[in-house]
PDB file of C-alpha atoms in Angstrom:
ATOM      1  CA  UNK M   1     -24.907  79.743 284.316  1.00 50.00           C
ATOM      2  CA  UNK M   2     -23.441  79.171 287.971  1.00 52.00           C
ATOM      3  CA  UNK M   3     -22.012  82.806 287.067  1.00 61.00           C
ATOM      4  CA  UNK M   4     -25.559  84.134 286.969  1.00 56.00           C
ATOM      5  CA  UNK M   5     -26.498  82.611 290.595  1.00 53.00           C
ATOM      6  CA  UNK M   6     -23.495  84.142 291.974  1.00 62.00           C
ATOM      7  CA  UNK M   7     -24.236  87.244 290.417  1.00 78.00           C
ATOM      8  CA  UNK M   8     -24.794  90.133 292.784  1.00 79.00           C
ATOM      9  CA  UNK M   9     -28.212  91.398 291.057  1.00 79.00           C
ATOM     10  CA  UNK M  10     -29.213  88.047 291.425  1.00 80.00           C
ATOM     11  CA  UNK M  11     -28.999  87.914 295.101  1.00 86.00           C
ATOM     12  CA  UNK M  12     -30.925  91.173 295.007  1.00 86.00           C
ATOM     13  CA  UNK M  13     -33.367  89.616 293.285  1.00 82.00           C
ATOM     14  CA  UNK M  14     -33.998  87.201 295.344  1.00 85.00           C
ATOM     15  CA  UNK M  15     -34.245  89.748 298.489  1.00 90.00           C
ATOM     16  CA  UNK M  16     -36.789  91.396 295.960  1.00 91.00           C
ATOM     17  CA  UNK M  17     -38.366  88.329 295.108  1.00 89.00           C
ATOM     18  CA  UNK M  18     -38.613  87.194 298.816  1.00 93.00           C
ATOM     19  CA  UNK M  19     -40.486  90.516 299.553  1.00 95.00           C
ATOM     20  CA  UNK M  20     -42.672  90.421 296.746  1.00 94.00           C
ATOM     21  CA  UNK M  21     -43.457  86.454 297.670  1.00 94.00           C
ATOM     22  CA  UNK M  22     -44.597  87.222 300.925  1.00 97.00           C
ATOM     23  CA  UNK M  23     -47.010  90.426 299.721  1.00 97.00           C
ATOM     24  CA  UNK M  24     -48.434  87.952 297.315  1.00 96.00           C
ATOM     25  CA  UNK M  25     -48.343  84.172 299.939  1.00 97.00           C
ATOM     26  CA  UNK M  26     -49.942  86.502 302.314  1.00 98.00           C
ATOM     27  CA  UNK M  27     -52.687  87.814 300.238  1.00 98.00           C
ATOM     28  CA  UNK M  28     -53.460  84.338 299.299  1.00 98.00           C
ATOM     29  CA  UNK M  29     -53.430  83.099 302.031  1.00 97.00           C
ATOM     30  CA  UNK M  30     -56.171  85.779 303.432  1.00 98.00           C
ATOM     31  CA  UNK M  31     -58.278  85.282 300.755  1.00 98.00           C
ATOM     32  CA  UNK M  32     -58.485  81.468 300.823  1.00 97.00           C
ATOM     33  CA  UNK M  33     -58.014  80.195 304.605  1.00 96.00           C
ATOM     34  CA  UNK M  34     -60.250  83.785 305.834  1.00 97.00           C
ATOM     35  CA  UNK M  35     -62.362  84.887 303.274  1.00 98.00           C
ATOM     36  CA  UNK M  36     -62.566  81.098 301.642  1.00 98.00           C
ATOM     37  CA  UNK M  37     -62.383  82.813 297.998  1.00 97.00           C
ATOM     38  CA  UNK M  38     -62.581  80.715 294.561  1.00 97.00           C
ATOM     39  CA  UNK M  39     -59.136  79.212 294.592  1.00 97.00           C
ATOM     40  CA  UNK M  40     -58.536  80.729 291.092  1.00 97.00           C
ATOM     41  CA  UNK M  41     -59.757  84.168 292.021  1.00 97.00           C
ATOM     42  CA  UNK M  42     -57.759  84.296 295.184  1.00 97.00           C
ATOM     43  CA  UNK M  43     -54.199  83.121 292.910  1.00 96.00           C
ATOM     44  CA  UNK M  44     -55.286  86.052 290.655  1.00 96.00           C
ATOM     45  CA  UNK M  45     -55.755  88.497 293.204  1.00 97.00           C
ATOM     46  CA  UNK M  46     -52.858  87.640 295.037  1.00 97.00           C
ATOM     47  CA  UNK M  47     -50.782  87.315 291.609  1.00 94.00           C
ATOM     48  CA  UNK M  48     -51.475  91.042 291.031  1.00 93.00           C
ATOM     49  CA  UNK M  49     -50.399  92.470 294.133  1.00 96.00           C
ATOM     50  CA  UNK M  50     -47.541  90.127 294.455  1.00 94.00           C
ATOM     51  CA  UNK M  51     -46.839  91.700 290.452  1.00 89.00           C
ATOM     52  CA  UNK M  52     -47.056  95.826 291.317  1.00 91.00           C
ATOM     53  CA  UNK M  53     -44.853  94.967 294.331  1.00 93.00           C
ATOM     54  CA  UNK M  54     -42.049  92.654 292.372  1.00 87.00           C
ATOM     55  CA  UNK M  55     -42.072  94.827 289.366  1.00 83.00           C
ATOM     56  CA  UNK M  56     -41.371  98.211 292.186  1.00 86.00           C
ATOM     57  CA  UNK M  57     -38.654  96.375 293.698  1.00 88.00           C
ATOM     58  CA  UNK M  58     -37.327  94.874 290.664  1.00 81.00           C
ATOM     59  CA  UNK M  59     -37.346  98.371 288.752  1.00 79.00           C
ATOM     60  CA  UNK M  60     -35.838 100.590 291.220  1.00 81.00           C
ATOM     61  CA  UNK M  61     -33.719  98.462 293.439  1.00 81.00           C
ATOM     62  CA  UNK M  62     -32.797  95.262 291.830  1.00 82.00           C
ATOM     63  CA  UNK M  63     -31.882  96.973 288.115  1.00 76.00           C
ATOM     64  CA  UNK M  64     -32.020 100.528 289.076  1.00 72.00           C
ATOM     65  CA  UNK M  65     -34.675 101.467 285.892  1.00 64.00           C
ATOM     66  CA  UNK M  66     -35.779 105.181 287.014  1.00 56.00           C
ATOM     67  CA  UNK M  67     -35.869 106.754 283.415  1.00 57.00           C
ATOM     68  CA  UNK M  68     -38.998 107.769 282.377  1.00 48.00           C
ATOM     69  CA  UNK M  69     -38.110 107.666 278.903  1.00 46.00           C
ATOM     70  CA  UNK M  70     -40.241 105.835 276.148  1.00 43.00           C
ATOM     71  CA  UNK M  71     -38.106 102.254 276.753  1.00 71.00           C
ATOM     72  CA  UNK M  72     -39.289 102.737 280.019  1.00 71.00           C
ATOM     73  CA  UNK M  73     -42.782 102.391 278.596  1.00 77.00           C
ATOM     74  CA  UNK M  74     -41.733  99.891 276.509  1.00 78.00           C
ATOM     75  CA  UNK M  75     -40.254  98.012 279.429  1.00 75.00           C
ATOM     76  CA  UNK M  76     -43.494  98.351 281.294  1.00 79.00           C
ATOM     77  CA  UNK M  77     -45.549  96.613 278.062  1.00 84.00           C
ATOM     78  CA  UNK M  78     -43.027  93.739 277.883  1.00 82.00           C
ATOM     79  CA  UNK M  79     -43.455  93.512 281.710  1.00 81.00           C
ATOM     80  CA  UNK M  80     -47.445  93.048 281.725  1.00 86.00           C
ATOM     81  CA  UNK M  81     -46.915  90.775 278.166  1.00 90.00           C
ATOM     82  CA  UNK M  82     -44.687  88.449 281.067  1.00 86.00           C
ATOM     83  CA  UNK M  83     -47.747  89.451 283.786  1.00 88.00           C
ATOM     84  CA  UNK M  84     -49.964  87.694 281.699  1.00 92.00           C
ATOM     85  CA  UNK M  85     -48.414  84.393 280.468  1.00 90.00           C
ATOM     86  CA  UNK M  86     -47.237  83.654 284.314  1.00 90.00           C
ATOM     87  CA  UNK M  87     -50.997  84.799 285.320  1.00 94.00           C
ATOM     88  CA  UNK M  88     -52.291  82.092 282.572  1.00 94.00           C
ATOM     89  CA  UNK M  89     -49.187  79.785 283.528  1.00 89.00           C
ATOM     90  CA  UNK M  90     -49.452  79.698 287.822  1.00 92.00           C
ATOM     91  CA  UNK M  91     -53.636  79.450 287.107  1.00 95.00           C
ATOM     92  CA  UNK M  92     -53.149  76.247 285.060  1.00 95.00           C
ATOM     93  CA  UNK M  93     -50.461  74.522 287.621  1.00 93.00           C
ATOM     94  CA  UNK M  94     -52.534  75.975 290.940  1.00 96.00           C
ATOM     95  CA  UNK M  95     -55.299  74.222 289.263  1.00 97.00           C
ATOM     96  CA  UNK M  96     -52.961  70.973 288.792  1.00 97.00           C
ATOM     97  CA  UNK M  97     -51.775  70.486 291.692  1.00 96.00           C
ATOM     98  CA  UNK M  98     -55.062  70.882 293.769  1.00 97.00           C
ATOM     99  CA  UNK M  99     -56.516  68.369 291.224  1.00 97.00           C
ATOM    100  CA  UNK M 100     -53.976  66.054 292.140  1.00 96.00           C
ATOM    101  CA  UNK M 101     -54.570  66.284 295.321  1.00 97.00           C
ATOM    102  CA  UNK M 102     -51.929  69.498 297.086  1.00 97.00           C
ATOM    103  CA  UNK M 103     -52.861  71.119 299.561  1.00 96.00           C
ATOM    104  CA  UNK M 104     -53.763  74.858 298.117  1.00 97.00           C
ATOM    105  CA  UNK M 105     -50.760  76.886 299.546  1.00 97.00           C
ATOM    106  CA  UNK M 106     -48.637  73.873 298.879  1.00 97.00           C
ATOM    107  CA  UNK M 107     -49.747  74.050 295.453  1.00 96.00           C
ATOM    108  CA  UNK M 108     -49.286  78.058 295.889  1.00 95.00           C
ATOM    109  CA  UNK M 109     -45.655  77.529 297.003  1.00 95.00           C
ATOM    110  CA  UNK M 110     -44.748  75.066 293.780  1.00 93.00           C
ATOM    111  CA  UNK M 111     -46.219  77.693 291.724  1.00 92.00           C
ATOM    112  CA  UNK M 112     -44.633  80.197 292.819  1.00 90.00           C
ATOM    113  CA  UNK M 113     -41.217  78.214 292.551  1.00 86.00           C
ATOM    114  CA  UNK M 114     -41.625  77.449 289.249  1.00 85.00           C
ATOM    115  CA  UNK M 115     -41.761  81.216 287.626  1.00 82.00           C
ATOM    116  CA  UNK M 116     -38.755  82.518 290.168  1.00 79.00           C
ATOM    117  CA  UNK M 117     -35.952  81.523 287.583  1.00 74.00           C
ATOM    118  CA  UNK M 118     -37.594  82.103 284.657  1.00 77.00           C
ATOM    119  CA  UNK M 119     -38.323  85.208 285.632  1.00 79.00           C
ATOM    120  CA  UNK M 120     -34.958  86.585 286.345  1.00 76.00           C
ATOM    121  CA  UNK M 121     -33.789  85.038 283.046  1.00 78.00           C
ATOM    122  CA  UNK M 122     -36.841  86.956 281.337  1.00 78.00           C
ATOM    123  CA  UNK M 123     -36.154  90.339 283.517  1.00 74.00           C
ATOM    124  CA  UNK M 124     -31.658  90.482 282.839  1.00 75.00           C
ATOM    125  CA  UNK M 125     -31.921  89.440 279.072  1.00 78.00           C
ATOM    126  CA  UNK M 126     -35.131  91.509 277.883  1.00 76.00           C
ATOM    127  CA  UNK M 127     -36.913  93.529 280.057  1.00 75.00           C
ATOM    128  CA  UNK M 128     -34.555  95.078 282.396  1.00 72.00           C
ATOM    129  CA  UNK M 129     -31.662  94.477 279.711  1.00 71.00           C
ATOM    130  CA  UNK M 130     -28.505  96.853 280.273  1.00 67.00           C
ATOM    131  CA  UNK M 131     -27.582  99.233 277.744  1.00 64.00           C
ATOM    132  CA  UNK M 132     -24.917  97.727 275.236  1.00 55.00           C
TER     133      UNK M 132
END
């Protein structure tokens, strides 16, 4: 395991990731201090374009995916099937934490720390799996 956080992709995940977490903090961000959006609407809209943004740097820089061959649909499917159980998942613990009393982008920011890992475990072993 301490292999995989030394890991070179990794780190370039994490560059990714860092990229694709400000698109999505700042949309949030917008949407609930400026435009004072439903909390839920403005994770889900910020979710979205943090998600076309992760999955472009994830595809072509992080694991260097450019076929356009029918995995590569494939991998696309499996990567909206993952879209939708963290969309379901960071709703529910947004929701959570502000019940309990977080502050809304400090409830963001937990969220968003809790799907970073899983993610790259999800994105190496099935969707962006190497060739054998």
């Amino acid at each position: 395991m301490l292999k995989t956080f030394l890991d070179r992709k990794f780190i370039f995940y994490l560059i990714s990731g860092l990229g694709a977490f400000t698109v999505e903090f700042s949309v949030f961000n917008l949407l609930d201090v400026v435009f004072n959006t439903n909390l839920l609407v403005a994770n889900s809209v910020s979710f979205f374009t943090g998600l076309i943004t992760s999955y472009s740097l994830n595809e072509y820089f992080v694991f260097k995916k450019t076929d356009f061959a029918m995995n590569a649909v494939a991998r696309k499917g499996s990567y909206l099937i993952l879209a939708g159980i963290n969309l379901l998942l960071t709703n529910a613990f947004i929701w959570m934490f502000v019940h309990f009393g977080l502050n809304n982008a400090v409830a963001k920011l937990m969220t968003m720390g809790l799907v970073v890992i899983w993610n790259y475990l999800v994105f190496s072993k099935f969707i962006f799996k190497p060739k054998d």
